[in-house]
Amino acid sequence: MSAAAPAISPAVLRGADDLPAPVSGQRHEIGSAVGRLTYYSAGPDIPGKFPPLLLIHSINAAGSAYEIKPLYEHYRRSRTVYALELPGFGHSQRGAREYSVRMMTDAVLIAVREIQEVHGRGPIDALAVSLSCEFLARAVTETPLAFRSAALVSPTGFRSRDKDSRWRNGTRGMPWLHGFFEFPLWSEGLFRLLTSRTIIRYFLNKTWGSRNIDEGLLEYDYLTTHQPGAQHAPYYFVSGFLFSEDITRIYHSLTLPVWMSHGVRGDFVDYSNKVQVEGRANWTIRVFQTGAMPHFEAEAEFITAYDAFLAGVPSASPA
């Protein structure tokens, strides 16, 4: 942790310790412009030859670092690995405030700076899941020298409807919908109804494209969605405020090595717009016979493919 990190109010920490750690290793708490951020780190006793690896969970009603646990626990044996929990999720600060693309992107950049405080200014590898791929891609465009490679797992922004959004600005936010969800009479109660174990299982089945889901993830999803203030960031998500209209342009602007992967089952299978990046020299696309969480369903195959990609990445990525 940076010595210059702002102090954290004990009031902000209330409730965070009621939630178990999603991964092993050391937990870090830092105060920042986007509120208190939590990240975890672990690595071998003797550092390997690889740069640090930053892992970023997806955005949904139950996002947490548990979503990248298989990768975190695997790679901690060979390199220093970091798992960030984004604002409004996991052990990071929740509560009623505005959650935006800018906030999430800044959280990624803050985590990268923290990593570089420890490891120096060399570029790092980073992997994100689903909507968080958009925040990672935007962070790369803003600080390209900080990243050696970017891995996008089941990224958003590649559906057929996204093909015409390349030059638009702003988000898909619907203020009226957010206002409905946050109406004081039912804001918290509605979220509790939407995050029962039965409903969480239903949505995980749709994510996996089968009923063979990870039961540990289901249980952790239930715990994390029942923390104080858990509804606020997800309500911004379902209201569209975290989806960028210009993400196709952002993806096009990436010049570093990019590894994109996705599955073929469940609700997240429309990647028809990936033709926008297929064939580009810096993009590698891998399809797994899984749902949207291939690193859970086909962990060994996923890691083998990702390692093969990383083996071909230069020691420093182009600016």
PDB file of C-alpha atoms in Angstrom, residues 71-305:
ATOM      1  CA  LEU A  71      -7.185 -17.676 -11.882  1.00  0.00           C
ATOM      2  CA  TYR A  72      -5.980 -15.848  -8.787  1.00  0.00           C
ATOM      3  CA  GLU A  73      -5.279 -19.062  -6.854  1.00  0.00           C
ATOM      4  CA  HIS A  74      -3.546 -20.640  -9.852  1.00  0.00           C
ATOM      5  CA  TYR A  75      -1.279 -17.759 -10.798  1.00  0.00           C
ATOM      6  CA  ARG A  76      -0.249 -16.873  -7.256  1.00  0.00           C
ATOM      7  CA  ARG A  77       2.053 -19.900  -7.431  1.00  0.00           C
ATOM      8  CA  SER A  78       4.135 -18.452 -10.270  1.00  0.00           C
ATOM      9  CA  ARG A  79       3.790 -14.659 -10.166  1.00  0.00           C
ATOM     10  CA  THR A  80       2.447 -11.854  -8.027  1.00  0.00           C
ATOM     11  CA  VAL A  81      -1.269 -11.560  -8.632  1.00  0.00           C
ATOM     12  CA  TYR A  82      -3.724  -8.850  -7.606  1.00  0.00           C
ATOM     13  CA  ALA A  83      -7.530  -9.018  -7.360  1.00  0.00           C
ATOM     14  CA  LEU A  84      -9.338  -5.681  -7.321  1.00  0.00           C
ATOM     15  CA  GLU A  85     -12.862  -5.179  -5.982  1.00  0.00           C
ATOM     16  CA  LEU A  86     -14.484  -2.292  -7.819  1.00  0.00           C
ATOM     17  CA  PRO A  87     -16.396   0.539  -6.096  1.00  0.00           C
ATOM     18  CA  GLY A  88     -19.739  -0.634  -4.766  1.00  0.00           C
ATOM     19  CA  PHE A  89     -18.754  -4.310  -4.725  1.00  0.00           C
ATOM     20  CA  GLY A  90     -17.105  -6.816  -2.410  1.00  0.00           C
ATOM     21  CA  HIS A  91     -15.175  -5.154   0.404  1.00  0.00           C
ATOM     22  CA  SER A  92     -14.774  -1.840  -1.410  1.00  0.00           C
ATOM     23  CA  GLN A  93     -16.893   1.108  -0.370  1.00  0.00           C
ATOM     24  CA  ARG A  94     -20.590   0.762  -1.110  1.00  0.00           C
ATOM     25  CA  GLY A  95     -23.355   3.207  -0.279  1.00  0.00           C
ATOM     26  CA  ALA A  96     -25.620   5.665  -2.069  1.00  0.00           C
ATOM     27  CA  ARG A  97     -23.501   7.709  -4.484  1.00  0.00           C
ATOM     28  CA  GLU A  98     -23.102   8.037  -8.232  1.00  0.00           C
ATOM     29  CA  TYR A  99     -21.417   5.041  -9.874  1.00  0.00           C
ATOM     30  CA  SER A 100     -20.052   5.828 -13.302  1.00  0.00           C
ATOM     31  CA  VAL A 101     -17.764   4.637 -16.062  1.00  0.00           C
ATOM     32  CA  ARG A 102     -15.288   7.270 -14.913  1.00  0.00           C
ATOM     33  CA  MET A 103     -15.330   5.955 -11.352  1.00  0.00           C
ATOM     34  CA  MET A 104     -14.742   2.355 -12.417  1.00  0.00           C
ATOM     35  CA  THR A 105     -11.969   3.292 -14.843  1.00  0.00           C
ATOM     36  CA  ASP A 106     -10.297   5.417 -12.189  1.00  0.00           C
ATOM     37  CA  ALA A 107     -10.443   2.481  -9.774  1.00  0.00           C
ATOM     38  CA  VAL A 108      -8.497   0.359 -12.272  1.00  0.00           C
ATOM     39  CA  LEU A 109      -5.928   3.130 -12.741  1.00  0.00           C
ATOM     40  CA  ILE A 110      -5.570   3.568  -8.984  1.00  0.00           C
ATOM     41  CA  ALA A 111      -4.955  -0.157  -8.557  1.00  0.00           C
ATOM     42  CA  VAL A 112      -2.305  -0.078 -11.289  1.00  0.00           C
ATOM     43  CA  ARG A 113      -0.522   2.802  -9.562  1.00  0.00           C
ATOM     44  CA  GLU A 114      -0.561   0.883  -6.290  1.00  0.00           C
ATOM     45  CA  ILE A 115       0.942  -2.149  -8.012  1.00  0.00           C
ATOM     46  CA  GLN A 116       3.642  -0.031  -9.616  1.00  0.00           C
ATOM     47  CA  GLU A 117       4.492   1.515  -6.259  1.00  0.00           C
ATOM     48  CA  VAL A 118       5.570  -1.984  -5.227  1.00  0.00           C
ATOM     49  CA  HIS A 119       6.958  -3.410  -8.455  1.00  0.00           C
ATOM     50  CA  GLY A 120       8.267  -0.407 -10.322  1.00  0.00           C
ATOM     51  CA  ARG A 121       7.015   1.256 -13.471  1.00  0.00           C
ATOM     52  CA  GLY A 122       7.209  -1.733 -15.767  1.00  0.00           C
ATOM     53  CA  PRO A 123       4.022  -2.670 -17.633  1.00  0.00           C
ATOM     54  CA  ILE A 124       1.679  -5.240 -16.090  1.00  0.00           C
ATOM     55  CA  ASP A 125      -0.674  -7.867 -17.483  1.00  0.00           C
ATOM     56  CA  ALA A 126      -4.375  -7.386 -16.725  1.00  0.00           C
ATOM     57  CA  LEU A 127      -7.499  -9.508 -17.138  1.00  0.00           C
ATOM     58  CA  ALA A 128     -11.112  -8.434 -16.731  1.00  0.00           C
ATOM     59  CA  VAL A 129     -14.477 -10.174 -17.016  1.00  0.00           C
ATOM     60  CA  SER A 130     -17.634  -9.040 -18.844  1.00  0.00           C
ATOM     61  CA  LEU A 131     -18.498  -5.329 -18.450  1.00  0.00           C
ATOM     62  CA  SER A 132     -15.263  -4.661 -16.575  1.00  0.00           C
ATOM     63  CA  CYS A 133     -13.463  -5.331 -19.856  1.00  0.00           C
ATOM     64  CA  GLU A 134     -14.737  -1.920 -20.952  1.00  0.00           C
ATOM     65  CA  PHE A 135     -13.164  -0.236 -17.923  1.00  0.00           C
ATOM     66  CA  LEU A 136      -9.882  -2.071 -18.458  1.00  0.00           C
ATOM     67  CA  ALA A 137      -9.800  -1.137 -22.154  1.00  0.00           C
ATOM     68  CA  ARG A 138     -10.461   2.515 -21.333  1.00  0.00           C
ATOM     69  CA  ALA A 139      -7.744   2.478 -18.669  1.00  0.00           C
ATOM     70  CA  VAL A 140      -5.293   1.074 -21.232  1.00  0.00           C
ATOM     71  CA  THR A 141      -6.075   3.867 -23.697  1.00  0.00           C
ATOM     72  CA  GLU A 142      -5.416   6.455 -20.983  1.00  0.00           C
ATOM     73  CA  THR A 143      -2.166   4.960 -19.646  1.00  0.00           C
ATOM     74  CA  PRO A 144      -0.870   2.616 -22.374  1.00  0.00           C
ATOM     75  CA  LEU A 145       2.658   2.379 -20.971  1.00  0.00           C
ATOM     76  CA  ALA A 146       1.303   0.828 -17.755  1.00  0.00           C
ATOM     77  CA  PHE A 147       0.039  -2.325 -19.483  1.00  0.00           C
ATOM     78  CA  ARG A 148       1.867  -5.153 -21.239  1.00  0.00           C
ATOM     79  CA  SER A 149      -1.273  -7.026 -22.286  1.00  0.00           C
ATOM     80  CA  ALA A 150      -5.044  -7.027 -21.762  1.00  0.00           C
ATOM     81  CA  ALA A 151      -7.232 -10.133 -21.482  1.00  0.00           C
ATOM     82  CA  LEU A 152     -10.961  -9.645 -22.063  1.00  0.00           C
ATOM     83  CA  VAL A 153     -13.111 -12.543 -20.845  1.00  0.00           C
ATOM     84  CA  SER A 154     -16.689 -12.530 -22.194  1.00  0.00           C
ATOM     85  CA  PRO A 155     -16.418  -8.792 -22.909  1.00  0.00           C
ATOM     86  CA  THR A 156     -19.445  -6.578 -23.461  1.00  0.00           C
ATOM     87  CA  GLY A 157     -19.673  -4.342 -26.530  1.00  0.00           C
ATOM     88  CA  PHE A 158     -19.578  -7.051 -29.202  1.00  0.00           C
ATOM     89  CA  ARG A 159     -23.288  -7.739 -29.764  1.00  0.00           C
ATOM     90  CA  SER A 160     -24.887  -7.090 -33.131  1.00  0.00           C
ATOM     91  CA  ARG A 161     -26.641  -4.016 -31.703  1.00  0.00           C
ATOM     92  CA  ASP A 162     -23.257  -2.528 -30.739  1.00  0.00           C
ATOM     93  CA  LYS A 163     -21.995  -2.205 -34.310  1.00  0.00           C
ATOM     94  CA  ASP A 164     -23.507   1.273 -34.804  1.00  0.00           C
ATOM     95  CA  SER A 165     -22.265   2.778 -31.526  1.00  0.00           C
ATOM     96  CA  ARG A 166     -18.664   3.355 -32.513  1.00  0.00           C
ATOM     97  CA  TRP A 167     -18.712   7.137 -32.628  1.00  0.00           C
ATOM     98  CA  ARG A 168     -21.303   7.905 -29.966  1.00  0.00           C
ATOM     99  CA  ASN A 169     -20.421   9.464 -26.652  1.00  0.00           C
ATOM    100  CA  GLY A 170     -22.011   9.001 -23.255  1.00  0.00           C
ATOM    101  CA  THR A 171     -23.633   5.938 -21.722  1.00  0.00           C
ATOM    102  CA  ARG A 172     -26.843   3.974 -22.052  1.00  0.00           C
ATOM    103  CA  GLY A 173     -28.078   5.330 -18.729  1.00  0.00           C
ATOM    104  CA  MET A 174     -31.827   5.576 -18.135  1.00  0.00           C
ATOM    105  CA  PRO A 175     -32.447   8.040 -15.284  1.00  0.00           C
ATOM    106  CA  TRP A 176     -36.115   7.070 -14.989  1.00  0.00           C
ATOM    107  CA  LEU A 177     -35.215   3.410 -14.420  1.00  0.00           C
ATOM    108  CA  HIS A 178     -32.577   4.254 -11.852  1.00  0.00           C
ATOM    109  CA  GLY A 179     -35.075   6.497 -10.099  1.00  0.00           C
ATOM    110  CA  PHE A 180     -37.551   3.629  -9.953  1.00  0.00           C
ATOM    111  CA  PHE A 181     -35.038   1.203  -8.457  1.00  0.00           C
ATOM    112  CA  GLU A 182     -33.786   3.699  -5.885  1.00  0.00           C
ATOM    113  CA  PHE A 183     -37.232   4.860  -4.755  1.00  0.00           C
ATOM    114  CA  PRO A 184     -36.856   4.832  -0.934  1.00  0.00           C
ATOM    115  CA  LEU A 185     -40.018   2.824  -0.256  1.00  0.00           C
ATOM    116  CA  TRP A 186     -38.690  -0.282  -1.972  1.00  0.00           C
ATOM    117  CA  SER A 187     -35.029   0.222  -2.950  1.00  0.00           C
ATOM    118  CA  GLU A 188     -33.522  -2.134  -0.391  1.00  0.00           C
ATOM    119  CA  GLY A 189     -36.454  -4.537  -0.179  1.00  0.00           C
ATOM    120  CA  LEU A 190     -36.610  -5.030  -3.930  1.00  0.00           C
ATOM    121  CA  PHE A 191     -32.898  -5.810  -4.054  1.00  0.00           C
ATOM    122  CA  ARG A 192     -33.293  -8.414  -1.330  1.00  0.00           C
ATOM    123  CA  LEU A 193     -36.052 -10.069  -3.361  1.00  0.00           C
ATOM    124  CA  LEU A 194     -33.852 -10.049  -6.457  1.00  0.00           C
ATOM    125  CA  THR A 195     -30.913 -11.605  -4.604  1.00  0.00           C
ATOM    126  CA  SER A 196     -32.461 -14.606  -2.928  1.00  0.00           C
ATOM    127  CA  ARG A 197     -30.538 -17.839  -3.434  1.00  0.00           C
ATOM    128  CA  THR A 198     -33.234 -18.998  -5.858  1.00  0.00           C
ATOM    129  CA  ILE A 199     -32.923 -15.901  -8.044  1.00  0.00           C
ATOM    130  CA  ILE A 200     -29.115 -15.913  -7.903  1.00  0.00           C
ATOM    131  CA  ARG A 201     -29.120 -19.562  -8.996  1.00  0.00           C
ATOM    132  CA  TYR A 202     -31.487 -18.689 -11.840  1.00  0.00           C
ATOM    133  CA  PHE A 203     -29.139 -16.005 -13.188  1.00  0.00           C
ATOM    134  CA  LEU A 204     -26.035 -18.147 -12.724  1.00  0.00           C
ATOM    135  CA  ASN A 205     -27.758 -20.888 -14.712  1.00  0.00           C
ATOM    136  CA  LYS A 206     -28.278 -18.351 -17.504  1.00  0.00           C
ATOM    137  CA  THR A 207     -24.634 -17.243 -17.247  1.00  0.00           C
ATOM    138  CA  TRP A 208     -23.346 -20.827 -17.389  1.00  0.00           C
ATOM    139  CA  GLY A 209     -25.915 -21.932 -19.957  1.00  0.00           C
ATOM    140  CA  SER A 210     -26.478 -24.980 -17.767  1.00  0.00           C
ATOM    141  CA  ARG A 211     -27.332 -25.952 -14.203  1.00  0.00           C
ATOM    142  CA  ASN A 212     -23.774 -27.100 -13.537  1.00  0.00           C
ATOM    143  CA  ILE A 213     -22.787 -23.845 -11.840  1.00  0.00           C
ATOM    144  CA  ASP A 214     -20.097 -23.247  -9.243  1.00  0.00           C
ATOM    145  CA  GLU A 215     -21.856 -23.681  -5.892  1.00  0.00           C
ATOM    146  CA  GLY A 216     -19.187 -21.760  -4.005  1.00  0.00           C
ATOM    147  CA  LEU A 217     -19.792 -18.742  -6.221  1.00  0.00           C
ATOM    148  CA  LEU A 218     -23.535 -18.968  -5.569  1.00  0.00           C
ATOM    149  CA  GLU A 219     -23.036 -18.926  -1.809  1.00  0.00           C
ATOM    150  CA  TYR A 220     -20.584 -16.041  -1.978  1.00  0.00           C
ATOM    151  CA  ASP A 221     -22.934 -14.113  -4.272  1.00  0.00           C
ATOM    152  CA  TYR A 222     -25.656 -14.453  -1.648  1.00  0.00           C
ATOM    153  CA  LEU A 223     -23.370 -13.174   1.108  1.00  0.00           C
ATOM    154  CA  THR A 224     -22.015 -10.201  -0.827  1.00  0.00           C
ATOM    155  CA  THR A 225     -25.460  -9.061  -1.993  1.00  0.00           C
ATOM    156  CA  HIS A 226     -26.678  -8.975   1.609  1.00  0.00           C
ATOM    157  CA  GLN A 227     -24.138  -6.428   2.815  1.00  0.00           C
ATOM    158  CA  PRO A 228     -25.235  -2.881   3.746  1.00  0.00           C
ATOM    159  CA  GLY A 229     -25.622  -0.670   0.667  1.00  0.00           C
ATOM    160  CA  ALA A 230     -25.170  -3.577  -1.763  1.00  0.00           C
ATOM    161  CA  GLN A 231     -27.970  -2.404  -4.056  1.00  0.00           C
ATOM    162  CA  HIS A 232     -26.614   0.980  -5.126  1.00  0.00           C
ATOM    163  CA  ALA A 233     -23.891   0.063  -7.656  1.00  0.00           C
ATOM    164  CA  PRO A 234     -25.985  -2.745  -9.208  1.00  0.00           C
ATOM    165  CA  TYR A 235     -28.871  -0.311  -9.730  1.00  0.00           C
ATOM    166  CA  TYR A 236     -26.567   1.949 -11.757  1.00  0.00           C
ATOM    167  CA  PHE A 237     -25.534  -1.150 -13.704  1.00  0.00           C
ATOM    168  CA  VAL A 238     -29.033  -2.356 -14.590  1.00  0.00           C
ATOM    169  CA  SER A 239     -30.036   1.225 -15.451  1.00  0.00           C
ATOM    170  CA  GLY A 240     -27.335   1.349 -18.134  1.00  0.00           C
ATOM    171  CA  PHE A 241     -25.033   3.974 -16.638  1.00  0.00           C
ATOM    172  CA  LEU A 242     -21.953   1.720 -16.699  1.00  0.00           C
ATOM    173  CA  PHE A 243     -22.219   0.851 -20.409  1.00  0.00           C
ATOM    174  CA  SER A 244     -20.278   3.179 -22.734  1.00  0.00           C
ATOM    175  CA  GLU A 245     -21.669   4.089 -26.134  1.00  0.00           C
ATOM    176  CA  ASP A 246     -18.166   4.574 -27.538  1.00  0.00           C
ATOM    177  CA  ILE A 247     -16.698   1.251 -26.439  1.00  0.00           C
ATOM    178  CA  THR A 248     -16.232   0.004 -30.019  1.00  0.00           C
ATOM    179  CA  ARG A 249     -13.959   2.986 -30.662  1.00  0.00           C
ATOM    180  CA  ILE A 250     -12.080   2.240 -27.444  1.00  0.00           C
ATOM    181  CA  TYR A 251     -11.526  -1.389 -28.428  1.00  0.00           C
ATOM    182  CA  HIS A 252     -10.343  -0.282 -31.880  1.00  0.00           C
ATOM    183  CA  SER A 253      -7.777   2.056 -30.331  1.00  0.00           C
ATOM    184  CA  LEU A 254      -5.976  -0.694 -28.385  1.00  0.00           C
ATOM    185  CA  THR A 255      -2.487  -1.319 -29.749  1.00  0.00           C
ATOM    186  CA  LEU A 256      -1.112  -3.677 -27.093  1.00  0.00           C
ATOM    187  CA  PRO A 257      -1.565  -7.474 -27.297  1.00  0.00           C
ATOM    188  CA  VAL A 258      -5.214  -8.317 -26.558  1.00  0.00           C
ATOM    189  CA  TRP A 259      -6.572 -11.771 -25.688  1.00  0.00           C
ATOM    190  CA  MET A 260     -10.340 -12.062 -26.025  1.00  0.00           C
ATOM    191  CA  SER A 261     -12.238 -15.173 -24.969  1.00  0.00           C
ATOM    192  CA  HIS A 262     -15.883 -16.129 -24.723  1.00  0.00           C
ATOM    193  CA  GLY A 263     -18.208 -19.106 -24.494  1.00  0.00           C
ATOM    194  CA  VAL A 264     -21.052 -20.448 -26.623  1.00  0.00           C
ATOM    195  CA  ARG A 265     -23.788 -21.224 -24.076  1.00  0.00           C
ATOM    196  CA  GLY A 266     -26.215 -19.197 -22.011  1.00  0.00           C
ATOM    197  CA  ASP A 267     -27.343 -15.603 -22.308  1.00  0.00           C
ATOM    198  CA  PHE A 268     -23.983 -14.125 -23.317  1.00  0.00           C
ATOM    199  CA  VAL A 269     -23.250 -15.583 -26.739  1.00  0.00           C
ATOM    200  CA  ASP A 270     -23.838 -12.692 -29.166  1.00  0.00           C
ATOM    201  CA  TYR A 271     -20.338 -11.761 -30.323  1.00  0.00           C
ATOM    202  CA  SER A 272     -21.233 -11.073 -33.938  1.00  0.00           C
ATOM    203  CA  ASN A 273     -19.598  -7.637 -33.727  1.00  0.00           C
ATOM    204  CA  LYS A 274     -16.206  -9.176 -32.984  1.00  0.00           C
ATOM    205  CA  VAL A 275     -15.639  -9.024 -36.735  1.00  0.00           C
ATOM    206  CA  GLN A 276     -14.573  -5.448 -35.976  1.00  0.00           C
ATOM    207  CA  VAL A 277     -11.362  -6.759 -34.375  1.00  0.00           C
ATOM    208  CA  GLU A 278     -10.939 -10.247 -35.838  1.00  0.00           C
ATOM    209  CA  GLY A 279      -7.835 -10.468 -37.933  1.00  0.00           C
ATOM    210  CA  ARG A 280      -6.100  -7.523 -36.276  1.00  0.00           C
ATOM    211  CA  ALA A 281      -2.481  -8.383 -35.578  1.00  0.00           C
ATOM    212  CA  ASN A 282      -2.639  -7.543 -31.879  1.00  0.00           C
ATOM    213  CA  TRP A 283      -5.893  -9.428 -31.153  1.00  0.00           C
ATOM    214  CA  THR A 284      -6.142 -13.131 -30.318  1.00  0.00           C
ATOM    215  CA  ILE A 285      -9.667 -14.557 -29.972  1.00  0.00           C
ATOM    216  CA  ARG A 286     -10.385 -17.888 -28.319  1.00  0.00           C
ATOM    217  CA  VAL A 287     -13.809 -19.555 -28.088  1.00  0.00           C
ATOM    218  CA  PHE A 288     -14.541 -22.099 -25.358  1.00  0.00           C
ATOM    219  CA  GLN A 289     -17.386 -24.629 -25.324  1.00  0.00           C
ATOM    220  CA  THR A 290     -18.685 -23.154 -22.082  1.00  0.00           C
ATOM    221  CA  GLY A 291     -20.877 -20.394 -20.749  1.00  0.00           C
ATOM    222  CA  ALA A 292     -19.670 -16.893 -19.869  1.00  0.00           C
ATOM    223  CA  MET A 293     -17.306 -18.073 -17.093  1.00  0.00           C
ATOM    224  CA  PRO A 294     -14.877 -20.309 -19.016  1.00  0.00           C
ATOM    225  CA  HIS A 295     -12.211 -19.959 -16.316  1.00  0.00           C
ATOM    226  CA  PHE A 296     -14.542 -21.815 -13.931  1.00  0.00           C
ATOM    227  CA  GLU A 297     -15.927 -24.414 -16.345  1.00  0.00           C
ATOM    228  CA  ALA A 298     -12.762 -25.213 -18.287  1.00  0.00           C
ATOM    229  CA  GLU A 299     -10.066 -23.942 -15.954  1.00  0.00           C
ATOM    230  CA  ALA A 300      -7.164 -26.037 -17.253  1.00  0.00           C
ATOM    231  CA  GLU A 301      -7.991 -25.388 -20.921  1.00  0.00           C
ATOM    232  CA  PHE A 302      -8.464 -21.689 -20.240  1.00  0.00           C
ATOM    233  CA  ILE A 303      -5.156 -21.348 -18.411  1.00  0.00           C
ATOM    234  CA  THR A 304      -3.282 -23.285 -21.113  1.00  0.00           C
ATOM    235  CA  ALA A 305      -4.666 -20.978 -23.808  1.00  0.00           C
TER     236      ALA A 305
END
